[in-house]
PDB file of C-alpha atoms in Angstrom:
ATOM      1  CA  MET A  16     -45.287  72.109 -17.749  1.00 72.00           C
ATOM      2  CA  ALA A  17     -45.837  68.644 -18.605  1.00 77.00           C
ATOM      3  CA  PRO A  18     -44.436  67.598 -21.615  1.00 79.00           C
ATOM      4  CA  ASP A  19     -47.518  67.191 -23.787  1.00 85.00           C
ATOM      5  CA  GLU A  20     -48.816  70.737 -22.805  1.00 88.00           C
ATOM      6  CA  ARG A  21     -45.146  71.859 -24.116  1.00 86.00           C
ATOM      7  CA  ALA A  22     -46.203  70.424 -26.848  1.00 90.00           C
ATOM      8  CA  SER A  23     -49.609  71.881 -27.159  1.00 94.00           C
ATOM      9  CA  GLN A  24     -48.247  75.521 -26.793  1.00 95.00           C
ATOM     10  CA  LEU A  25     -45.273  74.784 -29.437  1.00 95.00           C
ATOM     11  CA  SER A  26     -48.111  73.564 -31.664  1.00 95.00           C
ATOM     12  CA  ARG A  27     -50.082  76.773 -31.003  1.00 96.00           C
ATOM     13  CA  LEU A  28     -48.066  79.341 -31.109  1.00 97.00           C
ATOM     14  CA  GLY A  29     -46.513  78.005 -34.640  1.00 95.00           C
ATOM     15  CA  LEU A  30     -49.914  78.581 -36.090  1.00 96.00           C
ATOM     16  CA  LEU A  31     -49.175  82.802 -34.961  1.00 97.00           C
ATOM     17  CA  ASP A  32     -47.056  85.138 -36.312  1.00 96.00           C
ATOM     18  CA  SER A  33     -44.522  87.522 -34.866  1.00 98.00           C
ATOM     19  CA  CYS A  34     -46.613  90.577 -35.091  1.00 97.00           C
ATOM     20  CA  ALA A  35     -48.950  88.714 -32.729  1.00 97.00           C
ATOM     21  CA  VAL A  36     -46.554  87.459 -30.029  1.00 98.00           C
ATOM     22  CA  SER A  37     -44.912  90.776 -29.750  1.00 98.00           C
ATOM     23  CA  ASP A  38     -47.623  92.612 -28.505  1.00 96.00           C
ATOM     24  CA  ALA A  39     -48.388  89.810 -26.553  1.00 97.00           C
ATOM     25  CA  LEU A  40     -44.938  90.189 -25.026  1.00 97.00           C
ATOM     26  CA  ASP A  41     -45.522  93.950 -24.911  1.00 96.00           C
ATOM     27  CA  SER A  42     -48.953  93.657 -22.635  1.00 95.00           C
ATOM     28  CA  LEU A  43     -46.938  91.525 -20.383  1.00 96.00           C
ATOM     29  CA  GLY A  44     -44.331  93.947 -20.105  1.00 97.00           C
ATOM     30  CA  LEU A  45     -42.088  92.246 -22.127  1.00 98.00           C
ATOM     31  CA  PRO A  46     -39.307  92.591 -24.468  1.00 97.00           C
ATOM     32  CA  PRO A  47     -41.085  92.444 -27.893  1.00 97.00           C
ATOM     33  CA  ALA A  48     -39.831  91.460 -31.015  1.00 97.00           C
ATOM     34  CA  VAL A  49     -36.082  91.979 -32.425  1.00 97.00           C
ATOM     35  CA  THR A  50     -35.978  93.741 -35.880  1.00 93.00           C
ATOM     36  CA  GLY A  51     -33.180  93.841 -38.523  1.00 95.00           C
ATOM     37  CA  LEU A  52     -33.312  89.479 -38.735  1.00 97.00           C
ATOM     38  CA  THR A  53     -34.699  88.880 -41.984  1.00 95.00           C
ATOM     39  CA  PRO A  54     -34.782  84.976 -43.699  1.00 97.00           C
ATOM     40  CA  LEU A  55     -32.475  85.589 -45.969  1.00 97.00           C
ATOM     41  CA  SER A  56     -33.204  82.004 -47.144  1.00 96.00           C
ATOM     42  CA  ALA A  57     -36.394  79.712 -46.719  1.00 88.00           C
ATOM     43  CA  PRO A  58     -39.116  82.257 -46.561  1.00 86.00           C
ATOM     44  CA  LYS A  59     -40.470  79.964 -43.618  1.00 93.00           C
ATOM     45  CA  ARG A  60     -41.778  80.254 -40.270  1.00 96.00           C
ATOM     46  CA  ILE A  61     -40.040  79.147 -37.758  1.00 98.00           C
ATOM     47  CA  ALA A  62     -40.719  78.106 -33.938  1.00 98.00           C
ATOM     48  CA  GLY A  63     -39.223  76.056 -30.751  1.00 97.00           C
ATOM     49  CA  PRO A  64     -37.144  75.665 -28.531  1.00 98.00           C
ATOM     50  CA  VAL A  65     -33.524  77.184 -28.492  1.00 98.00           C
ATOM     51  CA  VAL A  66     -30.242  76.718 -28.097  1.00 98.00           C
ATOM     52  CA  THR A  67     -28.061  79.114 -27.657  1.00 98.00           C
ATOM     53  CA  VAL A  68     -24.093  79.974 -28.980  1.00 98.00           C
ATOM     54  CA  LYS A  69     -21.946  83.240 -28.319  1.00 96.00           C
ATOM     55  CA  LEU A  70     -19.737  84.364 -30.272  1.00 95.00           C
ATOM     56  CA  GLY A  71     -16.623  86.519 -29.973  1.00 93.00           C
ATOM     57  CA  PRO A  72     -13.895  88.679 -31.957  1.00 92.00           C
ATOM     58  CA  GLY A  73     -10.727  87.124 -32.475  1.00 88.00           C
ATOM     59  CA  ALA A  74      -9.265  82.897 -31.584  1.00 80.00           C
ATOM     60  CA  PRO A  75      -8.998  81.509 -28.184  1.00 76.00           C
ATOM     61  CA  ALA A  76      -5.305  81.316 -26.656  1.00 72.00           C
ATOM     62  CA  GLY A  77      -4.557  77.848 -28.046  1.00 68.00           C
ATOM     63  CA  GLY A  78      -6.925  77.923 -30.634  1.00 64.00           C
ATOM     64  CA  SER A  79     -10.484  76.683 -30.803  1.00 63.00           C
ATOM     65  CA  ALA A  80     -10.824  73.162 -29.913  1.00 64.00           C
ATOM     66  CA  ARG A  81     -14.560  72.872 -32.485  1.00 79.00           C
ATOM     67  CA  HIS A  82     -15.989  74.726 -34.890  1.00 89.00           C
ATOM     68  CA  LEU A  83     -18.460  77.305 -33.864  1.00 93.00           C
ATOM     69  CA  GLY A  84     -21.811  76.178 -33.971  1.00 96.00           C
ATOM     70  CA  THR A  85     -21.396  71.773 -34.130  1.00 97.00           C
ATOM     71  CA  ALA A  86     -21.866  71.783 -30.329  1.00 97.00           C
ATOM     72  CA  ALA A  87     -25.148  72.878 -30.711  1.00 97.00           C
ATOM     73  CA  ILE A  88     -25.687  71.468 -33.184  1.00 98.00           C
ATOM     74  CA  GLU A  89     -25.503  67.358 -31.151  1.00 97.00           C
ATOM     75  CA  ALA A  90     -26.556  69.250 -28.109  1.00 97.00           C
ATOM     76  CA  ALA A  91     -30.351  70.095 -30.769  1.00 98.00           C
ATOM     77  CA  ASN A  92     -33.283  68.277 -30.646  1.00 97.00           C
ATOM     78  CA  ALA A  93     -35.553  67.837 -33.456  1.00 97.00           C
ATOM     79  CA  GLY A  94     -37.721  70.905 -33.830  1.00 97.00           C
ATOM     80  CA  ASP A  95     -35.305  73.407 -31.819  1.00 98.00           C
ATOM     81  CA  ILE A  96     -33.817  76.161 -33.346  1.00 98.00           C
ATOM     82  CA  ILE A  97     -30.162  77.411 -32.689  1.00 98.00           C
ATOM     83  CA  VAL A  98     -29.879  81.239 -31.349  1.00 98.00           C
ATOM     84  CA  LEU A  99     -25.814  82.935 -32.017  1.00 98.00           C
ATOM     85  CA  GLU A 100     -25.243  85.911 -30.996  1.00 98.00           C
ATOM     86  CA  HIS A 101     -22.693  87.144 -32.662  1.00 96.00           C
ATOM     87  CA  SER A 102     -23.052  91.025 -32.413  1.00 84.00           C
ATOM     88  CA  SER A 103     -19.360  92.313 -31.724  1.00 78.00           C
ATOM     89  CA  GLY A 104     -18.957  94.459 -35.034  1.00 83.00           C
ATOM     90  CA  VAL A 105     -16.308  92.020 -36.172  1.00 88.00           C
ATOM     91  CA  GLU A 106     -17.756  91.560 -40.569  1.00 93.00           C
ATOM     92  CA  CYS A 107     -17.689  87.672 -41.086  1.00 96.00           C
ATOM     93  CA  ALA A 108     -20.199  84.701 -41.504  1.00 97.00           C
ATOM     94  CA  GLY A 109     -21.133  83.629 -38.174  1.00 96.00           C
ATOM     95  CA  TRP A 110     -23.276  80.762 -39.784  1.00 97.00           C
ATOM     96  CA  GLY A 111     -21.962  78.259 -43.312  1.00 97.00           C
ATOM     97  CA  GLY A 112     -23.238  75.772 -45.902  1.00 96.00           C
ATOM     98  CA  VAL A 113     -21.833  72.526 -44.025  1.00 97.00           C
ATOM     99  CA  LEU A 114     -23.560  73.891 -40.878  1.00 98.00           C
ATOM    100  CA  SER A 115     -26.706  74.112 -42.598  1.00 98.00           C
ATOM    101  CA  VAL A 116     -26.595  70.673 -43.767  1.00 98.00           C
ATOM    102  CA  GLY A 117     -25.534  69.650 -40.651  1.00 98.00           C
ATOM    103  CA  ALA A 118     -28.374  71.014 -38.428  1.00 98.00           C
ATOM    104  CA  GLN A 119     -30.958  70.626 -41.442  1.00 98.00           C
ATOM    105  CA  VAL A 120     -30.325  66.365 -41.004  1.00 98.00           C
ATOM    106  CA  ALA A 121     -29.917  66.744 -36.881  1.00 98.00           C
ATOM    107  CA  GLY A 122     -33.793  68.729 -37.678  1.00 98.00           C
ATOM    108  CA  VAL A 123     -33.300  71.420 -36.477  1.00 98.00           C
ATOM    109  CA  GLU A 124     -36.154  74.105 -37.451  1.00 98.00           C
ATOM    110  CA  GLY A 125     -33.214  77.012 -38.342  1.00 98.00           C
ATOM    111  CA  ILE A 126     -31.105  79.282 -37.098  1.00 98.00           C
ATOM    112  CA  ILE A 127     -30.992  82.700 -36.180  1.00 98.00           C
ATOM    113  CA  ILE A 128     -28.273  85.070 -35.826  1.00 98.00           C
ATOM    114  CA  ASP A 129     -27.706  88.292 -34.862  1.00 97.00           C
ATOM    115  CA  GLY A 130     -24.981  89.208 -37.282  1.00 96.00           C
ATOM    116  CA  PRO A 131     -24.223  87.969 -40.778  1.00 97.00           C
ATOM    117  CA  ALA A 132     -23.978  84.642 -42.463  1.00 97.00           C
ATOM    118  CA  ARG A 133     -22.953  83.098 -46.278  1.00 98.00           C
ATOM    119  CA  ASP A 134     -23.369  80.346 -47.759  1.00 98.00           C
ATOM    120  CA  ILE A 135     -27.201  81.993 -48.576  1.00 98.00           C
ATOM    121  CA  ASP A 136     -27.655  79.366 -51.581  1.00 97.00           C
ATOM    122  CA  GLU A 137     -26.892  76.837 -50.171  1.00 97.00           C
ATOM    123  CA  ALA A 138     -29.628  77.022 -48.150  1.00 98.00           C
ATOM    124  CA  ARG A 139     -31.672  78.306 -49.619  1.00 97.00           C
ATOM    125  CA  GLU A 140     -31.338  74.901 -51.771  1.00 97.00           C
ATOM    126  CA  LEU A 141     -31.640  73.055 -49.011  1.00 97.00           C
ATOM    127  CA  GLY A 142     -34.480  74.745 -47.646  1.00 97.00           C
ATOM    128  CA  PHE A 143     -32.955  75.785 -44.549  1.00 98.00           C
ATOM    129  CA  PRO A 144     -34.511  79.127 -42.649  1.00 98.00           C
ATOM    130  CA  VAL A 145     -31.437  81.277 -41.650  1.00 98.00           C
ATOM    131  CA  TYR A 146     -32.262  84.546 -40.429  1.00 98.00           C
ATOM    132  CA  ALA A 147     -29.598  87.063 -40.429  1.00 97.00           C
ATOM    133  CA  ARG A 148     -28.704  90.753 -39.823  1.00 96.00           C
ATOM    134  CA  SER A 149     -27.137  90.199 -43.349  1.00 96.00           C
ATOM    135  CA  ALA A 150     -25.082  88.157 -45.534  1.00 97.00           C
ATOM    136  CA  THR A 151     -21.605  87.929 -46.494  1.00 97.00           C
ATOM    137  CA  ALA A 152     -19.031  85.517 -47.923  1.00 97.00           C
ATOM    138  CA  ARG A 153     -16.013  86.649 -45.379  1.00 96.00           C
ATOM    139  CA  THR A 154     -14.837  83.104 -43.113  1.00 95.00           C
ATOM    140  CA  ALA A 155     -14.976  83.106 -39.402  1.00 93.00           C
ATOM    141  CA  ARG A 156     -11.593  81.319 -39.256  1.00 90.00           C
ATOM    142  CA  GLY A 157      -9.641  83.944 -37.838  1.00 88.00           C
ATOM    143  CA  ARG A 158     -12.395  86.224 -37.233  1.00 93.00           C
ATOM    144  CA  VAL A 159     -14.152  85.125 -34.369  1.00 94.00           C
ATOM    145  CA  TYR A 160     -15.008  82.006 -32.459  1.00 93.00           C
ATOM    146  CA  GLU A 161     -17.230  80.376 -30.123  1.00 94.00           C
ATOM    147  CA  GLN A 162     -16.861  81.609 -26.568  1.00 93.00           C
ATOM    148  CA  ASP A 163     -19.341  79.575 -25.136  1.00 93.00           C
ATOM    149  CA  PHE A 164     -22.925  77.868 -25.998  1.00 95.00           C
ATOM    150  CA  ASP A 165     -26.183  76.756 -24.259  1.00 96.00           C
ATOM    151  CA  CYS A 166     -25.734  79.769 -22.217  1.00 97.00           C
ATOM    152  CA  PRO A 167     -27.549  82.678 -21.787  1.00 98.00           C
ATOM    153  CA  VAL A 168     -26.892  85.317 -24.788  1.00 98.00           C
ATOM    154  CA  THR A 169     -28.239  88.878 -26.033  1.00 98.00           C
ATOM    155  CA  ILE A 170     -29.922  89.208 -29.538  1.00 98.00           C
ATOM    156  CA  GLY A 171     -30.566  92.664 -30.446  1.00 96.00           C
ATOM    157  CA  ASP A 172     -31.923  94.476 -26.822  1.00 94.00           C
ATOM    158  CA  VAL A 173     -32.907  90.406 -25.638  1.00 98.00           C
ATOM    159  CA  VAL A 174     -31.381  88.465 -23.136  1.00 98.00           C
ATOM    160  CA  VAL A 175     -31.931  84.717 -23.941  1.00 98.00           C
ATOM    161  CA  ALA A 176     -31.760  81.686 -21.853  1.00 98.00           C
ATOM    162  CA  PRO A 177     -31.526  78.518 -23.215  1.00 97.00           C
ATOM    163  CA  GLY A 178     -34.640  76.152 -23.157  1.00 95.00           C
ATOM    164  CA  ASP A 179     -36.841  79.622 -24.161  1.00 98.00           C
ATOM    165  CA  ILE A 180     -38.447  80.011 -26.753  1.00 98.00           C
ATOM    166  CA  ALA A 181     -38.175  81.820 -30.325  1.00 98.00           C
ATOM    167  CA  LEU A 182     -40.387  82.710 -33.354  1.00 98.00           C
ATOM    168  CA  ALA A 183     -39.220  84.132 -36.720  1.00 98.00           C
ATOM    169  CA  ASP A 184     -41.157  85.203 -39.781  1.00 97.00           C
ATOM    170  CA  ALA A 185     -40.631  87.555 -42.627  1.00 95.00           C
ATOM    171  CA  SER A 186     -41.762  90.824 -40.117  1.00 96.00           C
ATOM    172  CA  GLY A 187     -39.778  89.763 -37.511  1.00 95.00           C
ATOM    173  CA  VAL A 188     -38.515  87.355 -34.414  1.00 98.00           C
ATOM    174  CA  VAL A 189     -39.458  87.228 -31.123  1.00 98.00           C
ATOM    175  CA  PHE A 190     -37.998  85.363 -27.657  1.00 98.00           C
ATOM    176  CA  ILE A 191     -40.268  83.770 -25.014  1.00 98.00           C
ATOM    177  CA  PRO A 192     -39.368  83.153 -22.050  1.00 98.00           C
ATOM    178  CA  ARG A 193     -39.891  79.653 -21.636  1.00 96.00           C
ATOM    179  CA  GLU A 194     -42.309  80.267 -17.947  1.00 96.00           C
ATOM    180  CA  HIS A 195     -44.194  82.543 -19.629  1.00 97.00           C
ATOM    181  CA  LEU A 196     -45.036  80.993 -22.639  1.00 97.00           C
ATOM    182  CA  ALA A 197     -48.955  80.078 -22.105  1.00 96.00           C
ATOM    183  CA  GLU A 198     -49.984  83.222 -21.441  1.00 97.00           C
ATOM    184  CA  VAL A 199     -48.260  85.000 -23.934  1.00 98.00           C
ATOM    185  CA  VAL A 200     -50.003  82.112 -26.495  1.00 98.00           C
ATOM    186  CA  ARG A 201     -52.852  82.793 -24.938  1.00 97.00           C
ATOM    187  CA  ARG A 202     -52.401  86.188 -24.885  1.00 97.00           C
ATOM    188  CA  ALA A 203     -51.433  86.380 -28.916  1.00 97.00           C
ATOM    189  CA  GLU A 204     -54.152  83.940 -29.850  1.00 97.00           C
ATOM    190  CA  ARG A 205     -56.860  86.854 -28.386  1.00 95.00           C
ATOM    191  CA  ILE A 206     -54.791  89.658 -30.514  1.00 94.00           C
ATOM    192  CA  ALA A 207     -55.196  87.414 -33.735  1.00 95.00           C
ATOM    193  CA  GLU A 208     -59.038  86.507 -33.257  1.00 93.00           C
ATOM    194  CA  ARG A 209     -59.648  90.415 -32.474  1.00 91.00           C
ATOM    195  CA  GLU A 210     -57.996  91.524 -35.931  1.00 90.00           C
ATOM    196  CA  ARG A 211     -60.144  88.695 -37.310  1.00 92.00           C
ATOM    197  CA  LEU A 212     -62.758  90.318 -36.412  1.00 89.00           C
ATOM    198  CA  MET A 213     -61.354  93.486 -37.451  1.00 88.00           C
ATOM    199  CA  VAL A 214     -60.704  92.431 -40.819  1.00 92.00           C
ATOM    200  CA  LYS A 215     -63.987  90.506 -41.520  1.00 92.00           C
ATOM    201  CA  ALA A 216     -65.313  93.867 -40.133  1.00 89.00           C
ATOM    202  CA  LEU A 217     -63.854  95.756 -43.017  1.00 91.00           C
ATOM    203  CA  ARG A 218     -64.543  94.232 -45.452  1.00 95.00           C
ATOM    204  CA  ASN A 219     -68.532  94.104 -44.287  1.00 94.00           C
ATOM    205  CA  GLY A 220     -68.126  97.917 -45.171  1.00 94.00           C
ATOM    206  CA  ASP A 221     -68.472  99.194 -41.506  1.00 89.00           C
ATOM    207  CA  PRO A 222     -65.644 102.398 -42.082  1.00 90.00           C
ATOM    208  CA  ILE A 223     -61.893 101.782 -40.814  1.00 90.00           C
ATOM    209  CA  THR A 224     -62.029 105.141 -38.989  1.00 87.00           C
ATOM    210  CA  GLU A 225     -64.404 103.659 -37.294  1.00 83.00           C
ATOM    211  CA  VAL A 226     -62.815  99.948 -36.745  1.00 82.00           C
ATOM    212  CA  VAL A 227     -59.171 100.563 -35.970  1.00 81.00           C
ATOM    213  CA  GLY A 228     -60.557 103.548 -33.877  1.00 74.00           C
ATOM    214  CA  ARG A 229     -63.108 101.582 -31.465  1.00 60.00           C
ATOM    215  CA  ASP A 230     -60.696  98.184 -31.280  1.00 59.00           C
ATOM    216  CA  TYR A 231     -56.811  98.825 -32.409  1.00 62.00           C
ATOM    217  CA  GLU A 232     -55.992 101.546 -29.578  1.00 62.00           C
ATOM    218  CA  GLU A 233     -57.527  98.686 -26.685  1.00 64.00           C
ATOM    219  CA  MET A 234     -56.167  95.765 -28.306  1.00 59.00           C
ATOM    220  CA  LEU A 235     -53.566  95.176 -25.588  1.00 59.00           C
ATOM    221  CA  ASP A 236     -56.295  95.880 -23.417  1.00 65.00           C
ATOM    222  CA  ASP A 237     -58.427  93.684 -21.511  1.00 64.00           C
ATOM    223  CA  PHE A 238     -56.545  90.401 -20.522  1.00 62.00           C
TER     224      PHE A 238
END
């Protein structure tokens, strides 16, 4: 995909919600939205290419050469989203306030972490979006470390590769394989338009049983 076309697709994606995109992924037989990841700080929809980080329990032999998340921030381009796998079950934060500041300065759209994060008040003051499973004040120090970055990660039940596309809002988080971006956007736009027409029909007085029965069950057909 040419850079201009990709930019156009990302711009169109940013106008959609996670529900329409999840339905579009369903229609293609791709993994739909990851549930349970919620906005803890700024209630802002984010969409963009991902930079990935994989965390693991304990500490590496000989200590860690860098603080978790810092390499991803330095590697990110403006508009990217940092995505962290932190599903080891260790109750500690995989993201914090200093990282939020550094990411915001680098132009990162926000972070998605499959696990806990901390310094949420600070992220709210910054207006920096943090999507996570939960909040905690427990430090990562001595509990988890960065195993790798710019590598495949698993978020919920979805495998996410570097350069894939994420969209997150209050309803959920979706990941789009980069090779399917154009088709997912096309289908999601069509789904959103069908829903708009359903709402218009309801406001015009059509019975909800007729509108939903007529259109909703066939929402993902005829692409």
